[in-house]
PDB file of C-alpha atoms in Angstrom:
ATOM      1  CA  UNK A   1     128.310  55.547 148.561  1.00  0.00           C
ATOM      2  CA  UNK A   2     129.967  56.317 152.000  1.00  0.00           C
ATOM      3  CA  UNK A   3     127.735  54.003 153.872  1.00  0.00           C
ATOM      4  CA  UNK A   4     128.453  51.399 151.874  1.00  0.00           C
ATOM      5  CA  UNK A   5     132.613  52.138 151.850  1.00  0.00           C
ATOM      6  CA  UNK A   6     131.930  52.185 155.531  1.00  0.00           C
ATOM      7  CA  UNK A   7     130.475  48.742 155.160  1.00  0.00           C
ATOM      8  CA  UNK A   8     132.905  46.959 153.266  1.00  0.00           C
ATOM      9  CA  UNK A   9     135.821  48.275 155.318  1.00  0.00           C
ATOM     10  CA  UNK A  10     133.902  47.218 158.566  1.00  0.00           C
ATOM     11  CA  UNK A  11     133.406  43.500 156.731  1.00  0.00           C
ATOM     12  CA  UNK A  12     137.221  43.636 155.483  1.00  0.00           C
ATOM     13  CA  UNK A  13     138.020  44.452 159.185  1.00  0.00           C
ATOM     14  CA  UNK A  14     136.070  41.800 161.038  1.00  0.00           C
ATOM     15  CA  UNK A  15     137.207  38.951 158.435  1.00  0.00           C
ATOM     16  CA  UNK A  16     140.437  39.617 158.895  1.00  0.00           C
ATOM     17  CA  UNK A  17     140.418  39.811 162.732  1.00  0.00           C
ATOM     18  CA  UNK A  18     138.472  36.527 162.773  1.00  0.00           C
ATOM     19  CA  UNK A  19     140.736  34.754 159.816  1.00  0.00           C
ATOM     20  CA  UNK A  20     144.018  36.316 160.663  1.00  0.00           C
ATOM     21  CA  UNK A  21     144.021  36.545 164.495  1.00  0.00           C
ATOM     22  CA  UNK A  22     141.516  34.842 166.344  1.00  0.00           C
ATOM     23  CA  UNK A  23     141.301  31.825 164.068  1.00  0.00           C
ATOM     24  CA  UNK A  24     145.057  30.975 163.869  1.00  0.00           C
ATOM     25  CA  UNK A  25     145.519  31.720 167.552  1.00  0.00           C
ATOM     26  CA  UNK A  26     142.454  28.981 168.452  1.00  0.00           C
ATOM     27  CA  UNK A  27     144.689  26.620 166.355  1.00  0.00           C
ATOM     28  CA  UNK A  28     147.750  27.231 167.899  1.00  0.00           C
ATOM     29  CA  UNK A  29     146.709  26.749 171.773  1.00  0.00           C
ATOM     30  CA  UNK A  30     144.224  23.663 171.019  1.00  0.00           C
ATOM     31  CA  UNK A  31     147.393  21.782 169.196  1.00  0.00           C
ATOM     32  CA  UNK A  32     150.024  23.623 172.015  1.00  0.00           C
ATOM     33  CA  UNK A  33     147.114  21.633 174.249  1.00  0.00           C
ATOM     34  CA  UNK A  34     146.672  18.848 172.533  1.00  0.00           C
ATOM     35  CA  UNK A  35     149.542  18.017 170.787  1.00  0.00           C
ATOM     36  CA  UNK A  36     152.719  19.889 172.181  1.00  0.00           C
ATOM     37  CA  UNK A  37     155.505  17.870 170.658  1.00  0.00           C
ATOM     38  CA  UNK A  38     153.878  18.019 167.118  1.00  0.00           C
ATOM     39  CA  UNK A  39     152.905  22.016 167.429  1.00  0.00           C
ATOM     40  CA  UNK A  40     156.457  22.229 167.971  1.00  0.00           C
ATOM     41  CA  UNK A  41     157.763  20.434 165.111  1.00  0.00           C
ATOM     42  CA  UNK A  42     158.197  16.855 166.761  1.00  0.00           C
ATOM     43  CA  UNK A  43     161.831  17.737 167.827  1.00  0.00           C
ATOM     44  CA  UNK A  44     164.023  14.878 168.680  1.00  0.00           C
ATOM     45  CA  UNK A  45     166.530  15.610 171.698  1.00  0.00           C
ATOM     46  CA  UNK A  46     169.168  13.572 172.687  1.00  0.00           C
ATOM     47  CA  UNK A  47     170.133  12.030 176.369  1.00  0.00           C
ATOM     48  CA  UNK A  48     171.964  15.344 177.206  1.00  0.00           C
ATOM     49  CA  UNK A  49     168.481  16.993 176.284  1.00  0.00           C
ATOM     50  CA  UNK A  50     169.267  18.571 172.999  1.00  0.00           C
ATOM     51  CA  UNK A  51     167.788  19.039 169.781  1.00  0.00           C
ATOM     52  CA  UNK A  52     169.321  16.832 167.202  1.00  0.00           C
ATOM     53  CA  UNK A  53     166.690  16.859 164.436  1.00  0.00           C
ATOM     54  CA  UNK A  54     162.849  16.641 163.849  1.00  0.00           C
ATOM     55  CA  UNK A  55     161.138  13.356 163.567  1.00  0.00           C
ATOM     56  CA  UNK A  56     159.293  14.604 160.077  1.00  0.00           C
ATOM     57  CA  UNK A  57     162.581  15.529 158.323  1.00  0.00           C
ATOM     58  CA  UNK A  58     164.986  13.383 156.840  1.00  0.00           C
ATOM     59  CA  UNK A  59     168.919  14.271 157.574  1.00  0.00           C
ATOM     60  CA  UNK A  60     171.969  13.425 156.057  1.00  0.00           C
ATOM     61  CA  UNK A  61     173.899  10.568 157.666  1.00  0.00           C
ATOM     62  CA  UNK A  62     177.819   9.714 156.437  1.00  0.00           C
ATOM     63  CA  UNK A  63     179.752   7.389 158.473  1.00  0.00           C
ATOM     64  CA  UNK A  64     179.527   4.137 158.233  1.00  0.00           C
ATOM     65  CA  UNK A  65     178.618   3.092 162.045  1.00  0.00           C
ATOM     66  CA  UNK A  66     174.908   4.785 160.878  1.00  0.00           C
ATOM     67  CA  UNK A  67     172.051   3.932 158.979  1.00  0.00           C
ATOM     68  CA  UNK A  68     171.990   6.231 155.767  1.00  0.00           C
ATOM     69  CA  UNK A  69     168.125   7.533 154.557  1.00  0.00           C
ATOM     70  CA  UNK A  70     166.748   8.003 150.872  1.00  0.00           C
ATOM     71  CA  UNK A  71     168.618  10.436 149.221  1.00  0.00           C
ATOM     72  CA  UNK A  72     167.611  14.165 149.200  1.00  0.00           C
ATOM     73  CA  UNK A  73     166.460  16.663 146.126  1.00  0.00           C
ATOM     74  CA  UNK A  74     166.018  18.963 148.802  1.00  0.00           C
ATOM     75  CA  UNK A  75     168.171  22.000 148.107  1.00  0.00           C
ATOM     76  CA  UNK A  76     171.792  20.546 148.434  1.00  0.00           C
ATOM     77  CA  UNK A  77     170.373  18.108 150.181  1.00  0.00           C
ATOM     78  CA  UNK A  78     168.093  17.465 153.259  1.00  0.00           C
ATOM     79  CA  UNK A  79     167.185  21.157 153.609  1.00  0.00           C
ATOM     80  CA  UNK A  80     164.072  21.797 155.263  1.00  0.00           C
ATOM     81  CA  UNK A  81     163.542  25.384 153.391  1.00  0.00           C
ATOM     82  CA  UNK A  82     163.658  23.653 150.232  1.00  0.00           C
ATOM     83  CA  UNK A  83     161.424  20.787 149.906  1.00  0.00           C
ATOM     84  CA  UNK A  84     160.969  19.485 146.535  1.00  0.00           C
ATOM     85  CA  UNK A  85     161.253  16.024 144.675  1.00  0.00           C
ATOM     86  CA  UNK A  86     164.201  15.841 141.350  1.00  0.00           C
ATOM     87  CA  UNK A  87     161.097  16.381 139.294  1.00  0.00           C
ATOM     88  CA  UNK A  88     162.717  13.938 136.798  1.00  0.00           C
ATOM     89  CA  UNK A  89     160.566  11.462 135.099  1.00  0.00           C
ATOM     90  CA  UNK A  90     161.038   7.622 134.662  1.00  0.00           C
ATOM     91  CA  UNK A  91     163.047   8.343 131.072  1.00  0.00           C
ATOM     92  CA  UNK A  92     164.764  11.298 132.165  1.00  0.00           C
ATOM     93  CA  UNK A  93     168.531   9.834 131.732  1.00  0.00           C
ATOM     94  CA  UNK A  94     170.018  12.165 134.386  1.00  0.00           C
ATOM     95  CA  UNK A  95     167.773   9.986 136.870  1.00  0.00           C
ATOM     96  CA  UNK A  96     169.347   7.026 135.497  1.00  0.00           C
ATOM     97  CA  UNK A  97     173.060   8.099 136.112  1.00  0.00           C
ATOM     98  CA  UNK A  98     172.485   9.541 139.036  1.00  0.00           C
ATOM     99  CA  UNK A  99     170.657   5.959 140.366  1.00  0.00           C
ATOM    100  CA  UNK A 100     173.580   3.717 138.747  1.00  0.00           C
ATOM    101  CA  UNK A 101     176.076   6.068 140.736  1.00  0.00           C
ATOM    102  CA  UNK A 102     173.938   5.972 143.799  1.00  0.00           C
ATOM    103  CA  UNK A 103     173.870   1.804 143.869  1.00  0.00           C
ATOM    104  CA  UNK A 104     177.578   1.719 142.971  1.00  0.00           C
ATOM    105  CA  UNK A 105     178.587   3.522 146.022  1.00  0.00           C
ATOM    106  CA  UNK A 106     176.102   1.645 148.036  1.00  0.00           C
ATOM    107  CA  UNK A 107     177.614  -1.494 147.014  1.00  0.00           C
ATOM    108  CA  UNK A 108     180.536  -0.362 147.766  1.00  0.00           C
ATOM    109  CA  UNK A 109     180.308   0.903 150.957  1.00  0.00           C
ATOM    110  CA  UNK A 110     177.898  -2.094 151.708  1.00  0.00           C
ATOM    111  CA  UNK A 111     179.919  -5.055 150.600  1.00  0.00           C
ATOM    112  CA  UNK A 112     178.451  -7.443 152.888  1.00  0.00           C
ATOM    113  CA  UNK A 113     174.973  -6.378 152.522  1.00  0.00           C
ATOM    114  CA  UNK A 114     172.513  -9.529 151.330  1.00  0.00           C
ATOM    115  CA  UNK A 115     170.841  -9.297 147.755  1.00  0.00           C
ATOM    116  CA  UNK A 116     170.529  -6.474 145.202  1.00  0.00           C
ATOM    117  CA  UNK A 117     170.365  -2.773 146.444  1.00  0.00           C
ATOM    118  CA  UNK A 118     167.040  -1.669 147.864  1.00  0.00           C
ATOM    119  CA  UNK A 119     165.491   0.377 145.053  1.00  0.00           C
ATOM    120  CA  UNK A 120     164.120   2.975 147.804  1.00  0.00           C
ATOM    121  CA  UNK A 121     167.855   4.022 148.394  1.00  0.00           C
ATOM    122  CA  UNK A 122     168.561   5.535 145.277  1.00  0.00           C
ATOM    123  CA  UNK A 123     166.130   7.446 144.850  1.00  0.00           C
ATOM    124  CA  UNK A 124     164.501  10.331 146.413  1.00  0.00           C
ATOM    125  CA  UNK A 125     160.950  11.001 148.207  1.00  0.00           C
ATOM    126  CA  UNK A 126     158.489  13.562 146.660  1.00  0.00           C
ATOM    127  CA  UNK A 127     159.381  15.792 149.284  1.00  0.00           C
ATOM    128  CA  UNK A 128     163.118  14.596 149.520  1.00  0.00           C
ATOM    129  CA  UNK A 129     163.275  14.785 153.431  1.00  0.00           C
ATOM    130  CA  UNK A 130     161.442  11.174 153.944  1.00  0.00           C
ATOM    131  CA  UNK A 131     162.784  10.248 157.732  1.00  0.00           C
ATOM    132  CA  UNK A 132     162.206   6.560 156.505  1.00  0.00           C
ATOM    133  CA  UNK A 133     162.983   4.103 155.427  1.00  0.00           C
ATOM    134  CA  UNK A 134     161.322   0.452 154.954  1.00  0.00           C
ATOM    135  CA  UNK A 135     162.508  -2.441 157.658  1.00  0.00           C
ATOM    136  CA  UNK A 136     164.125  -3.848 154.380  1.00  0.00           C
ATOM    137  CA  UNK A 137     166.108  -1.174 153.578  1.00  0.00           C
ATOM    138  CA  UNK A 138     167.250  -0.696 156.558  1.00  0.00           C
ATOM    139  CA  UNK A 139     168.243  -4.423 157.116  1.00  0.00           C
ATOM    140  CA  UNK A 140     170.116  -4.167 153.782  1.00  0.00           C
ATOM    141  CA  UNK A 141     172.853  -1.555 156.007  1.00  0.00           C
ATOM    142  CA  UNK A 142     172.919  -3.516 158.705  1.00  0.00           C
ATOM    143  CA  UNK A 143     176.432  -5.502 158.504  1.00  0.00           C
ATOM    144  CA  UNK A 144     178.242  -2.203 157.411  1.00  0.00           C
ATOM    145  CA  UNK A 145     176.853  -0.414 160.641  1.00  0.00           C
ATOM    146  CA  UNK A 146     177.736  -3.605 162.738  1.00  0.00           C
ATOM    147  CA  UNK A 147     181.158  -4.034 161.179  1.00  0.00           C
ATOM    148  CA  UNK A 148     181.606   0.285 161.748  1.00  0.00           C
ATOM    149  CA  UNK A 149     180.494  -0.769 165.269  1.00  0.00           C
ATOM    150  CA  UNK A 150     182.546  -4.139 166.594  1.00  0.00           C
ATOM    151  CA  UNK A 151     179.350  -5.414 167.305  1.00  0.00           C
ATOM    152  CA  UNK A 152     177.757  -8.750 165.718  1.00  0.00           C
ATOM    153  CA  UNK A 153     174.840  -7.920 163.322  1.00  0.00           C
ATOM    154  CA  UNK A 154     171.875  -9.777 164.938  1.00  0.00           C
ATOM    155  CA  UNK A 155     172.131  -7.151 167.531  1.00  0.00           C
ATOM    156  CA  UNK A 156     172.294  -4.242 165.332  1.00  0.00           C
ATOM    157  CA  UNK A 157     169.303  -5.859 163.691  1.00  0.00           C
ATOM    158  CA  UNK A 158     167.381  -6.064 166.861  1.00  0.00           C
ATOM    159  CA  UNK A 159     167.381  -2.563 167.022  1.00  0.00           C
ATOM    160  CA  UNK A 160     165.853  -2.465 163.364  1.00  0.00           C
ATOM    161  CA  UNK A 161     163.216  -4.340 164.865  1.00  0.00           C
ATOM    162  CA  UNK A 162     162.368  -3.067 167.576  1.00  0.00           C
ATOM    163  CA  UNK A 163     161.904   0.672 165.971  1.00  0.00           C
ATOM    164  CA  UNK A 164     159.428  -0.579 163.265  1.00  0.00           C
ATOM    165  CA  UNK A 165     156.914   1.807 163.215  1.00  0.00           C
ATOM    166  CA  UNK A 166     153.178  -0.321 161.650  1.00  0.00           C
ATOM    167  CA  UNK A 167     150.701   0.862 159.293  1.00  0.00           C
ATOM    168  CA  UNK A 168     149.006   3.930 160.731  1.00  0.00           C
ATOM    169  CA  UNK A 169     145.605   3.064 162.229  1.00  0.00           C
ATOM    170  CA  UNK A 170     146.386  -0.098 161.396  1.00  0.00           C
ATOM    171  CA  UNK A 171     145.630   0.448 157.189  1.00  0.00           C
ATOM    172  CA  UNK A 172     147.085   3.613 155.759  1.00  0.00           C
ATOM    173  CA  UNK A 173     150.999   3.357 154.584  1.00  0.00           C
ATOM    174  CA  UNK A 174     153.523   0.640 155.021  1.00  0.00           C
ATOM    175  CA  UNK A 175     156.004  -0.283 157.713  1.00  0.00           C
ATOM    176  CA  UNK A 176     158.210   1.990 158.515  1.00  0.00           C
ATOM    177  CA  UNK A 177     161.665   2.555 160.610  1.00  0.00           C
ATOM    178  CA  UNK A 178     162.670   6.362 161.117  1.00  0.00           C
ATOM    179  CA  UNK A 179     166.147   6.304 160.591  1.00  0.00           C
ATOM    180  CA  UNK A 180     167.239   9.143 163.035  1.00  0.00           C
ATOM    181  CA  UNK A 181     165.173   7.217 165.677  1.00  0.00           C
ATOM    182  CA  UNK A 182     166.938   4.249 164.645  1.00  0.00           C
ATOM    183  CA  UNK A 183     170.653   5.972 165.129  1.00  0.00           C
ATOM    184  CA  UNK A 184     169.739   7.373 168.326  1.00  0.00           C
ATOM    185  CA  UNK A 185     169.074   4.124 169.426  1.00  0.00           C
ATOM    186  CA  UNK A 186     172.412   2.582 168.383  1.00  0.00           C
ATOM    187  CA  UNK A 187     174.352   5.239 170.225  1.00  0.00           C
ATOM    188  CA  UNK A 188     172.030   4.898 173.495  1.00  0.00           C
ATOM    189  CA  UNK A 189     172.603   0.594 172.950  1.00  0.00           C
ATOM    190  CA  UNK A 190     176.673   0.913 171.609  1.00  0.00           C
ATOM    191  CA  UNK A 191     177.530   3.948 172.631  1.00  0.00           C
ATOM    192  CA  UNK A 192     178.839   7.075 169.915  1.00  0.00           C
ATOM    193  CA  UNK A 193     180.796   6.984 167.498  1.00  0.00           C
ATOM    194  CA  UNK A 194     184.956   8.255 168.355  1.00  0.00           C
ATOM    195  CA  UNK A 195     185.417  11.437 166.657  1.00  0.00           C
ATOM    196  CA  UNK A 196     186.763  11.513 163.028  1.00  0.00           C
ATOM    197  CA  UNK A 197     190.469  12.322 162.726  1.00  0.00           C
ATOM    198  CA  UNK A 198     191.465  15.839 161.596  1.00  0.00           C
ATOM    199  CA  UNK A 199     191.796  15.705 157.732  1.00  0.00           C
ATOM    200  CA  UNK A 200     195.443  16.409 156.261  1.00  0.00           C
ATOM    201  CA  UNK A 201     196.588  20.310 155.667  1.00  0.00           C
ATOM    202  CA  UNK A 202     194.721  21.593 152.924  1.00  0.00           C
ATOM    203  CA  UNK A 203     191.604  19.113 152.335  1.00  0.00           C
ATOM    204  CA  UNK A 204     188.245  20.195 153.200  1.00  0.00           C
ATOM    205  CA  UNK A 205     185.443  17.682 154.228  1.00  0.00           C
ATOM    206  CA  UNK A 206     182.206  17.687 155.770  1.00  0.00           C
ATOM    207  CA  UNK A 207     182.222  18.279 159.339  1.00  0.00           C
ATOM    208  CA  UNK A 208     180.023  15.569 160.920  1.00  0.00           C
ATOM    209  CA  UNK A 209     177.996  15.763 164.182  1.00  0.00           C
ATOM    210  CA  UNK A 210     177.918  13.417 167.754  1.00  0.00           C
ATOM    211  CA  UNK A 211     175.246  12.169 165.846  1.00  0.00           C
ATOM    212  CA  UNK A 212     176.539  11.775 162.657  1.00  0.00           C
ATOM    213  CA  UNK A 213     175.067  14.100 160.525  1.00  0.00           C
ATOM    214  CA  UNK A 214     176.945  15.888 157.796  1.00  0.00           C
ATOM    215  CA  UNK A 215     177.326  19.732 158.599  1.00  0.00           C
ATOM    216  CA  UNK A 216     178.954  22.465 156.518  1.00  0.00           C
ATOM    217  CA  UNK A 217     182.956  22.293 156.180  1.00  0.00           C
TER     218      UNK A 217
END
């Protein structure tokens, strides 16, 4: 009876030193060796060398002079502790309002934009932090962020172009542009955005980064 106690606690020990130790530590220095940005969460800085975002997560972009992703079921939206999809199903009418009130603010804020709105931007990923978006959708924004910018369109839609991502390994997935590579690259080409004036006395809105991104009030 004892030697066998003995046995299973010396089995118990030696798994979990090998599965809970020495296992996830191999992991972590081959991909620190291997792949350093990834290990680290592929975190985007910008020229003044700091962290704006990760590359894998989706974030939640406001003013009009940048390109807006898929919306978020993420927590109250785009947050990385919460990743989820709506769960709602193709007859579920709350999916339905909430995509009819989604398109009518798009056209709205998009008046100039060519053709019906992109399907892809009213509604949200599986995991609802998607960083893209397709070249299409992205195209769609493009005379809203040029108007927001002063500059003419073609050149905001070079920039589309030139930060299509292709199929990976040349099969799996679809073109893709990451859209807070894509705003990085308009402030780098036009330069940032001038800072939002102070709202009046009394109304609360959502603070918004260098980069754009709405922050808490």
């Amino acid at each position: 009876m004892v030697s066998t106690l003995v046995t299973a606690l010396r089995a118990c020990v030696v798994t979990l030193v090998l599965t809970g130790v020495l296992y996830p530590l191999a992991v972590t220095g081959v991909a620190q060796l291997l792949f350093p940005a990834e290990a680290q969460g592929s975190l985007v800085k910008d020229e003044k060398g700091q962290v704006v975002g990760s590359a894998l997560l989706a974030q939640g972009f406001t003013r009009s002079g940048y390109f807006q992703p898929r919306p978020s079921a993420a927590g109250a939206g785009y947050d990385a502790a919460a990743s989820s999809g709506s769960n709602l199903g193709p007859t579920s009418q709350k999916l339905k309002d909430r995509a009819v009130a989604e398109a009518e603010r798009l056209r709205r804020d998009n008046p100039d934009a060519p053709g019906e709105v992109p399907a892809e931007l009213v509604t949200t990923s599986g995991s609802g932090l998607d960083p893209h978006l397709s070249p299409e959708a992205a195209r769609w924004q493009a005379p809203r962020v040029a108007k927001a910018r002063g500059v003419a369109p073609e050149r905001v839609l070079a920039v589309v172009t030139s930060h299509v991502e292709g199929r990976t390994l040349g099969v799996l997935g679809e073109p893709r542009v990451n859209v807070l590579m894509l705003n990085l690259a308009l402030d780098r080409q036009f330069g940032r955005l001038a800072a939002q004036p102070a709202p009046p006395m009394g109304v609360v809105t959502p603070s918004v980064t260098p980069t754009g991104v709405a922050g808490p009030p």
